XYZ file of C-alpha atoms in Angstrom:
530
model
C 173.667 227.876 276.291
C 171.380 228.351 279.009
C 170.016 231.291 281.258
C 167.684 230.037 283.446
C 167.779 227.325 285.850
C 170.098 224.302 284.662
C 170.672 220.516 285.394
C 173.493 218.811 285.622
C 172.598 214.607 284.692
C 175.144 211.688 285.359
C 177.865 213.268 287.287
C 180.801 212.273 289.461
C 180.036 214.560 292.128
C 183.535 215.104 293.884
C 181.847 217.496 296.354
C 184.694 219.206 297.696
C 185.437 217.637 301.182
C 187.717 214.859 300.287
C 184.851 211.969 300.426
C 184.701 209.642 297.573
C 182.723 210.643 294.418
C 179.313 209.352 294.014
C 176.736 209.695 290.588
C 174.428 212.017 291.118
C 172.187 214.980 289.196
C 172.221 218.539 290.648
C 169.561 221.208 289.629
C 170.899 225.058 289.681
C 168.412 228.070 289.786
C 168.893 231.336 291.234
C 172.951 231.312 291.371
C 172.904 228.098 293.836
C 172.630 224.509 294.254
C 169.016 223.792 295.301
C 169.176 220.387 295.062
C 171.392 217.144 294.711
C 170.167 213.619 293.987
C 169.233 211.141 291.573
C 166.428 211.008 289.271
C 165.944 214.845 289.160
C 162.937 216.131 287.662
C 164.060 218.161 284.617
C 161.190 220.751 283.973
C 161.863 224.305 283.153
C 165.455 223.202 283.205
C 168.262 222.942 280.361
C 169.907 220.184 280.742
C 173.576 219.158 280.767
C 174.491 215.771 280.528
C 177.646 215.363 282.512
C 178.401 211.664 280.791
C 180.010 210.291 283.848
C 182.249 213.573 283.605
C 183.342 214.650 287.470
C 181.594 217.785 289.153
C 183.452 219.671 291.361
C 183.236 222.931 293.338
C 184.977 225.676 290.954
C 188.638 225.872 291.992
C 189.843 228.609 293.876
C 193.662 230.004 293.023
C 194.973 230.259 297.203
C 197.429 232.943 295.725
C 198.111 234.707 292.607
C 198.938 237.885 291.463
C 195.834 238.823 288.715
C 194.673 242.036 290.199
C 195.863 243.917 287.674
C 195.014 241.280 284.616
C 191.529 241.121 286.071
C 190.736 244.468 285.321
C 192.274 244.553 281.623
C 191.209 241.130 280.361
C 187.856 240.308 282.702
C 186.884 237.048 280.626
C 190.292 235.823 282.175
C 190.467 232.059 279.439
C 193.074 230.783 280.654
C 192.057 230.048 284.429
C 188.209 229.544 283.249
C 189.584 226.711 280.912
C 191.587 225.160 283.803
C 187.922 225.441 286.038
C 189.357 227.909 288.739
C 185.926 230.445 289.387
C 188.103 232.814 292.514
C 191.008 234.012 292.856
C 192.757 235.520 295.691
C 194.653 238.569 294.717
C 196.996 241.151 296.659
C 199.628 238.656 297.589
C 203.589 238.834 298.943
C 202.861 242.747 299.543
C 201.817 244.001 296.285
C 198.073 245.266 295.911
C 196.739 247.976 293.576
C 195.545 249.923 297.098
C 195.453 251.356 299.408
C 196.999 254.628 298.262
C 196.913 258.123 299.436
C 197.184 260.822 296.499
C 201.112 260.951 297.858
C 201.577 257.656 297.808
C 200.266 256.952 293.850
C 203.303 257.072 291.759
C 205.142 254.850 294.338
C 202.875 252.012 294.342
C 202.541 252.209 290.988
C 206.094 251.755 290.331
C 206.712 248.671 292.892
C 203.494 246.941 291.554
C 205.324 247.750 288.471
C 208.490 245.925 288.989
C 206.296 242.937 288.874
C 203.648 243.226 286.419
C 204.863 245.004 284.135
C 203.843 249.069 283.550
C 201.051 249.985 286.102
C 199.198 253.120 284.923
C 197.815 256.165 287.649
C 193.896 254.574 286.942
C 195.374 251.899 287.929
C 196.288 252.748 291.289
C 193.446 253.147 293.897
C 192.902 255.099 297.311
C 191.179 251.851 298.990
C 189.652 248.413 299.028
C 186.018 250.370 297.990
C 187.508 252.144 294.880
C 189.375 249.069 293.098
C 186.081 246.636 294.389
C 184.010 249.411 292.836
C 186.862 249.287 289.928
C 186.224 245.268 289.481
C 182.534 245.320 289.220
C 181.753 248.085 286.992
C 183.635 246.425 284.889
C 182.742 243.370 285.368
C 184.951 239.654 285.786
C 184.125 236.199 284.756
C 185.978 235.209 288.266
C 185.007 235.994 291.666
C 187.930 237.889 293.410
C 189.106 238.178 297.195
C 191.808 240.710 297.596
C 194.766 240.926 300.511
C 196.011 244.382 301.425
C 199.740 244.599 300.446
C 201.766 245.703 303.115
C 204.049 247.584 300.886
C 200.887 250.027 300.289
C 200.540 250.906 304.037
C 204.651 250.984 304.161
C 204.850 253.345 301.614
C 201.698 255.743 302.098
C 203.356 256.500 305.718
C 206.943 256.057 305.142
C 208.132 255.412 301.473
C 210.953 253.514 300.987
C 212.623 254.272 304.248
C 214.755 251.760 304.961
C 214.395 251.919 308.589
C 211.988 249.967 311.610
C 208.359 252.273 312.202
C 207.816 254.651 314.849
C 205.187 253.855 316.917
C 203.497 256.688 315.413
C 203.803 255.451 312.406
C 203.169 251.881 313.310
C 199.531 253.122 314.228
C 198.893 254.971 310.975
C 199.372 251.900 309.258
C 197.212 250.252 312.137
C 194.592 252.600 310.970
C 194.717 252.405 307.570
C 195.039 248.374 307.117
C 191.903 248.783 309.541
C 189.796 251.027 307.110
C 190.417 248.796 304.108
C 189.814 245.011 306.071
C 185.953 247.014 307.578
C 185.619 247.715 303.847
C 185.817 243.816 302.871
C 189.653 243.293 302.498
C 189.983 239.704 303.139
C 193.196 240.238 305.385
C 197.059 241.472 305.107
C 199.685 240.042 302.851
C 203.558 240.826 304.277
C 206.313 240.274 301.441
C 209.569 240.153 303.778
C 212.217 239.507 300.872
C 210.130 242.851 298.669
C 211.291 246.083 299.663
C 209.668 248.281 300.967
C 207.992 245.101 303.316
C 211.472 244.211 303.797
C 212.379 246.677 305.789
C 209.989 246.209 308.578
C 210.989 244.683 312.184
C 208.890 242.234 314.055
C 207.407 245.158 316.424
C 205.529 246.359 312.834
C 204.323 242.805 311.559
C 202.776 242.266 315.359
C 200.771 245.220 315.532
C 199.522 244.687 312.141
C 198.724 241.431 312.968
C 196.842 242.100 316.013
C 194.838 244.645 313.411
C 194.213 241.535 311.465
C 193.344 239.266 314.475
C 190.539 242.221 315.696
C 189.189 242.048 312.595
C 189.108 238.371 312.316
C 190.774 238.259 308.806
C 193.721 236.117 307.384
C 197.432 237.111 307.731
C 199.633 235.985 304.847
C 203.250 236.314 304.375
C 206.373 235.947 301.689
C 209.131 234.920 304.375
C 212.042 236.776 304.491
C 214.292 233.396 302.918
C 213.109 230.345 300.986
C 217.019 229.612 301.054
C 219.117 229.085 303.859
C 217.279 231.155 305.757
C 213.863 229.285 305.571
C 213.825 227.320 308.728
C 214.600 230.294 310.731
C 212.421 232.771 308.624
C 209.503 230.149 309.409
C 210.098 230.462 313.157
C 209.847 234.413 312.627
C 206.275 234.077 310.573
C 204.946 231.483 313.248
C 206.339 233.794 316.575
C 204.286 236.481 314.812
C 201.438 234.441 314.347
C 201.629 233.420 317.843
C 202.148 236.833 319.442
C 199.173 238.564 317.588
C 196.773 235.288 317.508
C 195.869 235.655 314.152
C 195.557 232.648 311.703
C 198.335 232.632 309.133
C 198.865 231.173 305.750
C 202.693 231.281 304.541
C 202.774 231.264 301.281
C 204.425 228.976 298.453
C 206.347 227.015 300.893
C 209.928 226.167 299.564
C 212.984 225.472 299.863
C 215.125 227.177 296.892
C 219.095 226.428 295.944
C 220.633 222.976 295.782
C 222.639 223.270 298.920
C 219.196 223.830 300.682
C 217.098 220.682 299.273
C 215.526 218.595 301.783
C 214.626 221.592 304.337
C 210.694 221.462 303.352
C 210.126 218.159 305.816
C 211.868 220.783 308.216
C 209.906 223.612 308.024
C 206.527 221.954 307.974
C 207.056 219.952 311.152
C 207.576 223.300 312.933
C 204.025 224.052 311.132
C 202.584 221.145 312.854
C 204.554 221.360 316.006
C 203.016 225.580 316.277
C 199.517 223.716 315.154
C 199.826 221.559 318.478
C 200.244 224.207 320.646
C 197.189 225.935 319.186
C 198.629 227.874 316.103
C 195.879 228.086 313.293
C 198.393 227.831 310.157
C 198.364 226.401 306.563
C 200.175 227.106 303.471
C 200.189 227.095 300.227
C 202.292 225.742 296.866
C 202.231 225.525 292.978
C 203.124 222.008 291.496
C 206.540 223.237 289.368
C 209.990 223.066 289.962
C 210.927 226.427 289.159
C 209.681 229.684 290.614
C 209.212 233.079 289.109
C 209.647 236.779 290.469
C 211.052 239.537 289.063
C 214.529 241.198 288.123
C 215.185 242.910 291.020
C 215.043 240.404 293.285
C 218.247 238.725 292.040
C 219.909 242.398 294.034
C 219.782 242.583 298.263
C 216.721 244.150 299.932
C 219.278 246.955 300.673
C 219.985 248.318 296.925
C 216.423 249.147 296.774
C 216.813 251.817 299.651
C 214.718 255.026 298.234
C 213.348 253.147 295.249
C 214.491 252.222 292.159
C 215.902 256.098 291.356
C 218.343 255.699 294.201
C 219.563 251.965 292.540
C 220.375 253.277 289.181
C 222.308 256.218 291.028
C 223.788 253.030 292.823
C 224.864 251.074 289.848
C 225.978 253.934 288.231
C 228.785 254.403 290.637
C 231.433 252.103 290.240
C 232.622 251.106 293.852
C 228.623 250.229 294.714
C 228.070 248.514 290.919
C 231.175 246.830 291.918
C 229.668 245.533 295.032
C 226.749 244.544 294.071
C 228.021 242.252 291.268
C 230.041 240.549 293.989
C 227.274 239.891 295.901
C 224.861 238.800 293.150
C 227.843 236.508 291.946
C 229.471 234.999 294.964
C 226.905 235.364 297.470
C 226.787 236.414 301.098
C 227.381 234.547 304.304
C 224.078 235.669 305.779
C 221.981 232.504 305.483
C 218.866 235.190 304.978
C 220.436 237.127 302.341
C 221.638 234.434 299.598
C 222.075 235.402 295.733
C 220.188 233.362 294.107
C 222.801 233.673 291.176
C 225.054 232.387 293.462
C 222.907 229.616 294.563
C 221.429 228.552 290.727
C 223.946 230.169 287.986
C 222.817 232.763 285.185
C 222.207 229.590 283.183
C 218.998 229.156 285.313
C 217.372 232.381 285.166
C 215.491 232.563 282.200
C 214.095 235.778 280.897
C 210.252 235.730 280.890
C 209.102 239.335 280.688
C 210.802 242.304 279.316
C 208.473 245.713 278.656
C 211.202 247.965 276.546
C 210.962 246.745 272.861
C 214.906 246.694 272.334
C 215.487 243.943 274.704
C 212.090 242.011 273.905
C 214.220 239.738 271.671
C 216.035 238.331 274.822
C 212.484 236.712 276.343
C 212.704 233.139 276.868
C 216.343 232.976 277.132
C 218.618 232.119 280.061
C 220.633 235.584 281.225
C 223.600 233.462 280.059
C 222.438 232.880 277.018
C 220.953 236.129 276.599
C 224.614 237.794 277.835
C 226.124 235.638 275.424
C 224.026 236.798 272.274
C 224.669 240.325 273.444
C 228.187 239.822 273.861
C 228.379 240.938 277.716
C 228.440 239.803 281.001
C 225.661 238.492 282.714
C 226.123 240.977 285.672
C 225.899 244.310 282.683
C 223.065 242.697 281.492
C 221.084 242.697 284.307
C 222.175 246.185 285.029
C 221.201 247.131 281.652
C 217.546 245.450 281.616
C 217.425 247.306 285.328
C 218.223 250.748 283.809
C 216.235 250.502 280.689
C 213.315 248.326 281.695
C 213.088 250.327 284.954
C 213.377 247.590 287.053
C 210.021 245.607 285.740
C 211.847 242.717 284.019
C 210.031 239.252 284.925
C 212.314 235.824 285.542
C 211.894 232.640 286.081
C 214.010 230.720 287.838
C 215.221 226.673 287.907
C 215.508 226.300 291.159
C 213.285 223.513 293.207
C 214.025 219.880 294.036
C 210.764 217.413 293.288
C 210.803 215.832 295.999
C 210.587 219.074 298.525
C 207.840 219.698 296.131
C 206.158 216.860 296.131
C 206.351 216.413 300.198
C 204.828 220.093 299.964
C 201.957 219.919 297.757
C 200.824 216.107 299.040
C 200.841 217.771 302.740
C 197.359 218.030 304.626
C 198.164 221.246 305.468
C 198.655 222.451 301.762
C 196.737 224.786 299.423
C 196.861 225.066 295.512
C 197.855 227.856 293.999
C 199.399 229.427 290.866
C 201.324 232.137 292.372
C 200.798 233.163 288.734
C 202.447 236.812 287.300
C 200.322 237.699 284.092
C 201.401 239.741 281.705
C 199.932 239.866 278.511
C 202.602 239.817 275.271
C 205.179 238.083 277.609
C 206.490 234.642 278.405
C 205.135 233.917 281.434
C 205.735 230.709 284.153
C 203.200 227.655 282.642
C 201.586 227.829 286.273
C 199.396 230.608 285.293
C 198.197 228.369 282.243
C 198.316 224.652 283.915
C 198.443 224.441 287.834
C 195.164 223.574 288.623
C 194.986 221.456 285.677
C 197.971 220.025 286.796
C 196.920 219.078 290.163
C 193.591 217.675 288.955
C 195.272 215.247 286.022
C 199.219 215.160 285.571
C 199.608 214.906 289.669
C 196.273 212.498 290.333
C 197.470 209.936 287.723
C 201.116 210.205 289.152
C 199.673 209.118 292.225
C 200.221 212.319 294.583
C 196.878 212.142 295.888
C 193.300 210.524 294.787
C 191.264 213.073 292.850
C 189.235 213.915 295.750
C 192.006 215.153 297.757
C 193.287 216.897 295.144
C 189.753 218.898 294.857
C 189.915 219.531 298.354
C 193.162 221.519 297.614
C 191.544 223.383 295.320
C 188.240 224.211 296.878
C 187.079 223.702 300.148
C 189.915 223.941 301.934
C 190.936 227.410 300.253
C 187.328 228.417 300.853
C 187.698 227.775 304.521
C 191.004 229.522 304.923
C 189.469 232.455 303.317
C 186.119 232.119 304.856
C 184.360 231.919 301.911
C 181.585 230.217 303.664
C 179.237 229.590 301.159
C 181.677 227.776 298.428
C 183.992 225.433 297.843
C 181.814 222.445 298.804
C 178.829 220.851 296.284
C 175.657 221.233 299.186
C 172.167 222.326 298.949
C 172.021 226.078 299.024
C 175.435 227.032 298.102
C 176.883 229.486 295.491
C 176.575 227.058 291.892
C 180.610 227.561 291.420
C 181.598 224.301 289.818
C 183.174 222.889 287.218
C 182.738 220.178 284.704
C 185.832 218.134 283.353
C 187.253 214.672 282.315
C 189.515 212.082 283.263
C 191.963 213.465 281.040
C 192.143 216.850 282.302
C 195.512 218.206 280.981
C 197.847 220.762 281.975
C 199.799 221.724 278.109
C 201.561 225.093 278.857
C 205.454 224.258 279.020
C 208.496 226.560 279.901
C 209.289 227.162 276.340
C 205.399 226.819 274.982
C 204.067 228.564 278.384
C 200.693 230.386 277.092
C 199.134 226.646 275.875
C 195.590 226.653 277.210
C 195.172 223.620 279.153
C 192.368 220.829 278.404
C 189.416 218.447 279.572
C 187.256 220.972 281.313
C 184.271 221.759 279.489
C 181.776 223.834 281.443
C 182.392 226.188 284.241
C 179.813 228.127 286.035
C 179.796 231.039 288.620
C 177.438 231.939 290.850
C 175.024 229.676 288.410
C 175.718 231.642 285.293
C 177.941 229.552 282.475
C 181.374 231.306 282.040
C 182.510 228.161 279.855
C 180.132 226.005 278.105
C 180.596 223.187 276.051
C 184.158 224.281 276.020
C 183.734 227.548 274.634
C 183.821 230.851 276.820
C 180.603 232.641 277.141
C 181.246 236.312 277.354
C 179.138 236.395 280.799
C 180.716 238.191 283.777
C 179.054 236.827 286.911
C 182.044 237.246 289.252
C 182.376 239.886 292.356
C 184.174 240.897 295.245
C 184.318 238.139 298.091
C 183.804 238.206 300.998
């Protein structure tokens, strides 16, 4: 394993911008490409002999949710082994920041409900403190964070369930302003998530506008990805349009068998708002099921006052009452469909449970977990909300392919994971496989050559995010890249979900080897971008 400057012989340089691959050597030293060609001179230099192996740009996750994994397990295997070297963190409203001392045990507890137990130390005032957080540590991945819109929600209003005040819209103004000057690389709105739920079009502008002075990114969780998701599009893009900020909806898709087929839909009105001068994109994860937490199988409304108030709710019998109708038999409000009622119990399978007398149940269906337990699916769920307080993990069946397919093979898409790590669990594969995925399983389907599916993954992420030096193989930028096969292999499955996936063997950030010869390295070159 090297230190110095390195060489990289007899490469399939897929550079990043969709153009074919061509053989070629490329010489690192100081963190960056200095030069690409054949015939390098090798002096001074170790060399790695790439044996016809492709080179790309390391592989940037568009959207996933490892702030919190980053800073407990900084070596991060399972995304280095896939070749991802970034990852963009602080998505669909949750972020470990910012957060006023008043504000600390509440963000805690809604990061919470989807990671899993979020300590106090965990919890930080701004973008500085957790970026200060992330280095001293240290991280084998670079890192760009969003600002979760929950924070700002709840360090001026809690869980009000109510539009802003002006006043208050411009506290929030304020503070989304302090943490995008300190390096933020935008906002990220989470519209089905209370407390981000709760907010009316008047709040998203004016954030948005915040966004737009600063010339940062604007990301959002629609408020439906069922029946509601044409119309919940048209909200996101009017936004978009009103503030003149660029926008990137995330994990476009179209959830519930009686709404397959919308995803054609929704990203013609993408390209229609791109025509009249709308700078939008989006992103996806290659599976057929999603993944989310407990709570989100309940309306945005139970949450009202945090998770206190819904155990007083499902404590009471007319509410509990209520609410199991609604979970079970739906609503009429195309915006506010159960996904029970939409999928079944059968496909909403257990993935992470924290309290110890219910870990059993991981990796079951709730009916099949309801069914071991000998109760209904409905007093299960209220019992894993009660004693898990509301931090129980799910995945759920719930995607046609070819909505996903039309998604992911779209110009306008972004990979991601949309991964939710939590160690000890049983977690969605994509967190283990999607980039993987995209580079082997999808390629040799035919979804795309391999060079558009490395432009997914790097330079078209890096341009979204304006990660201006990366994401493209190019004389004097960062030495991100990864080494890997024709085989490349995604191997983590819904039941065997934690398989490390295989074929890339060296990954390097910022010029420093993070996975060499197929082995991690212990080195933590990543940082803070931008």
């Amino acid at each position: 394993m090297t230190t110095g400057e390195i060489l990289i012989r007899n490469a399939r340089i897929v550079d990043g911008t969709g153009a074919p691959w061509f053989r070629s050597d490329i010489r690192i030293a100081a963190g960056r490409i200095a030069s690409v060609g054949t015939g390098l001179a090798a002096a001074g230099a170790t060399v790695i002999d790439a044996r016809d192996r492709y080179l790309a740009p390391g592989f940037i996750d568009a959207h996933c949710h490892d702030d919190l994994i980053t800073l407990r397990d900084p070596q991060r295997l399972e995304k280095i082994v896939q070749g991802v070297t970034t990852v963009v963190v602080g998505n669909c409203s949750f972020s470990l920041y910012p957060a006023p001392s008043g504000s600390r045990g509440p963000l805690a507890e809604h990061f919470g409900a989807l990671l899993g137990k979020t300590e106090d130390r965990e919890i930080f005032s701004d973008f500085s403190a957790y970026r200060t957080a992330l280095e001293d540590k240290g991280a084998a991945l670079n890192v760009v964070s969003l600002v979760g819109h929950a924070a700002l929600r709840l360090a001026v209003m809690g869980y009000e369930e109510r539009p802003a005040t002006p006043a208050e819209r411009q506290d929030m103004q304020a503070l989304l302003a302090r943490q995008l000057e300190q390096g933020a690389a935008g906002l990220s709105l989470g519209l089905v998530y209370p407390p981000s739920a709760y907010a009316d079009e008047a709040e998203l502008v004016a954030l948005a506008e915040t966004v737009r002075d600063h010339g940062k990114l604007l990301t959002a969780h629609i408020r439906s990805y069922e029946g509601g998701l044409l119309t919940s599009t048209d909200e996101f893009l009017s936004i978009v349009r009103a503030s003149g900020s660029a926008g990137l909806l995330s994990h476009l898709q179209s959830a519930g068998r009686p709404n397959w087929g919308n995803i054609p839909k929704a990203i013609d009105k993408i390209e229609n708002a791109r025509a009249e001068g709308l700078d939008v994109w989006f992103d996806m994860y290659p599976y057929p099921a999603g993944s989310t937490y407990l709570l989100q199988l309940l309306p945005p409304s139970a949450l009202a006052g945090g998770h206190a108030a819904l155990v007083e709710r499902l404590s009471e019998p007319t509410s509990r009452e209520a609410l199991r109708r609604w979970v079970e038999e739906g609503s009429d409000d195309p915006h506010l469909q159960s996904k029970v009622s939409l999928i079944g119990w059968e496909n909403v399978r257990l993935s992470a449970i924290g309290v110890p007398a219910l870990k059993h149940l991981e990796g079951r269906s709730i009916a099949e977990a309801a069914k071991a337990e000998a109760v209904s699916a409905f007093d299960l769920m209220v019992r894993l909300v009660v004693e898990d307080g509301g931090q129980t993990g799910i995945v759920l069946f719930q995607l046609d392919e070819a909505d996903l397919r039309a998604a992911c093979t779209h110009r306008l898409h972004l990979a991601c994971s949309d991964g939710l790590p939590r160690i000890g669990t049983r977690p969605h594969p994509r967190g283990f496989g999607t980039f993987a995925r995209f580079a082997g399983r999808l390629v040799r389907e035919g979804w795309f050559p391999q060079e558009d599916a490395v432009r997914r993954m790097t330079s078209a992420p890096a341009g979204r995010f304006g990660l201006g030096d990366r994401g493209v193989i190019r004389e004097g930028l960062a030495a991100d890249l990864v080494l890997f096969t024709d085989d490349i292999e995604d191997r983590a499955t819904f039941d065997d979900p934690t398989r490390l996936a295989a074929g890339v063997s060296h990954v390097l950030v910022a010029g420093e080897p993070v996975l060499f010869e197929g082995q991690p390295t212990g080195r933590f070159p990543g940082r803070m971008l931008p």
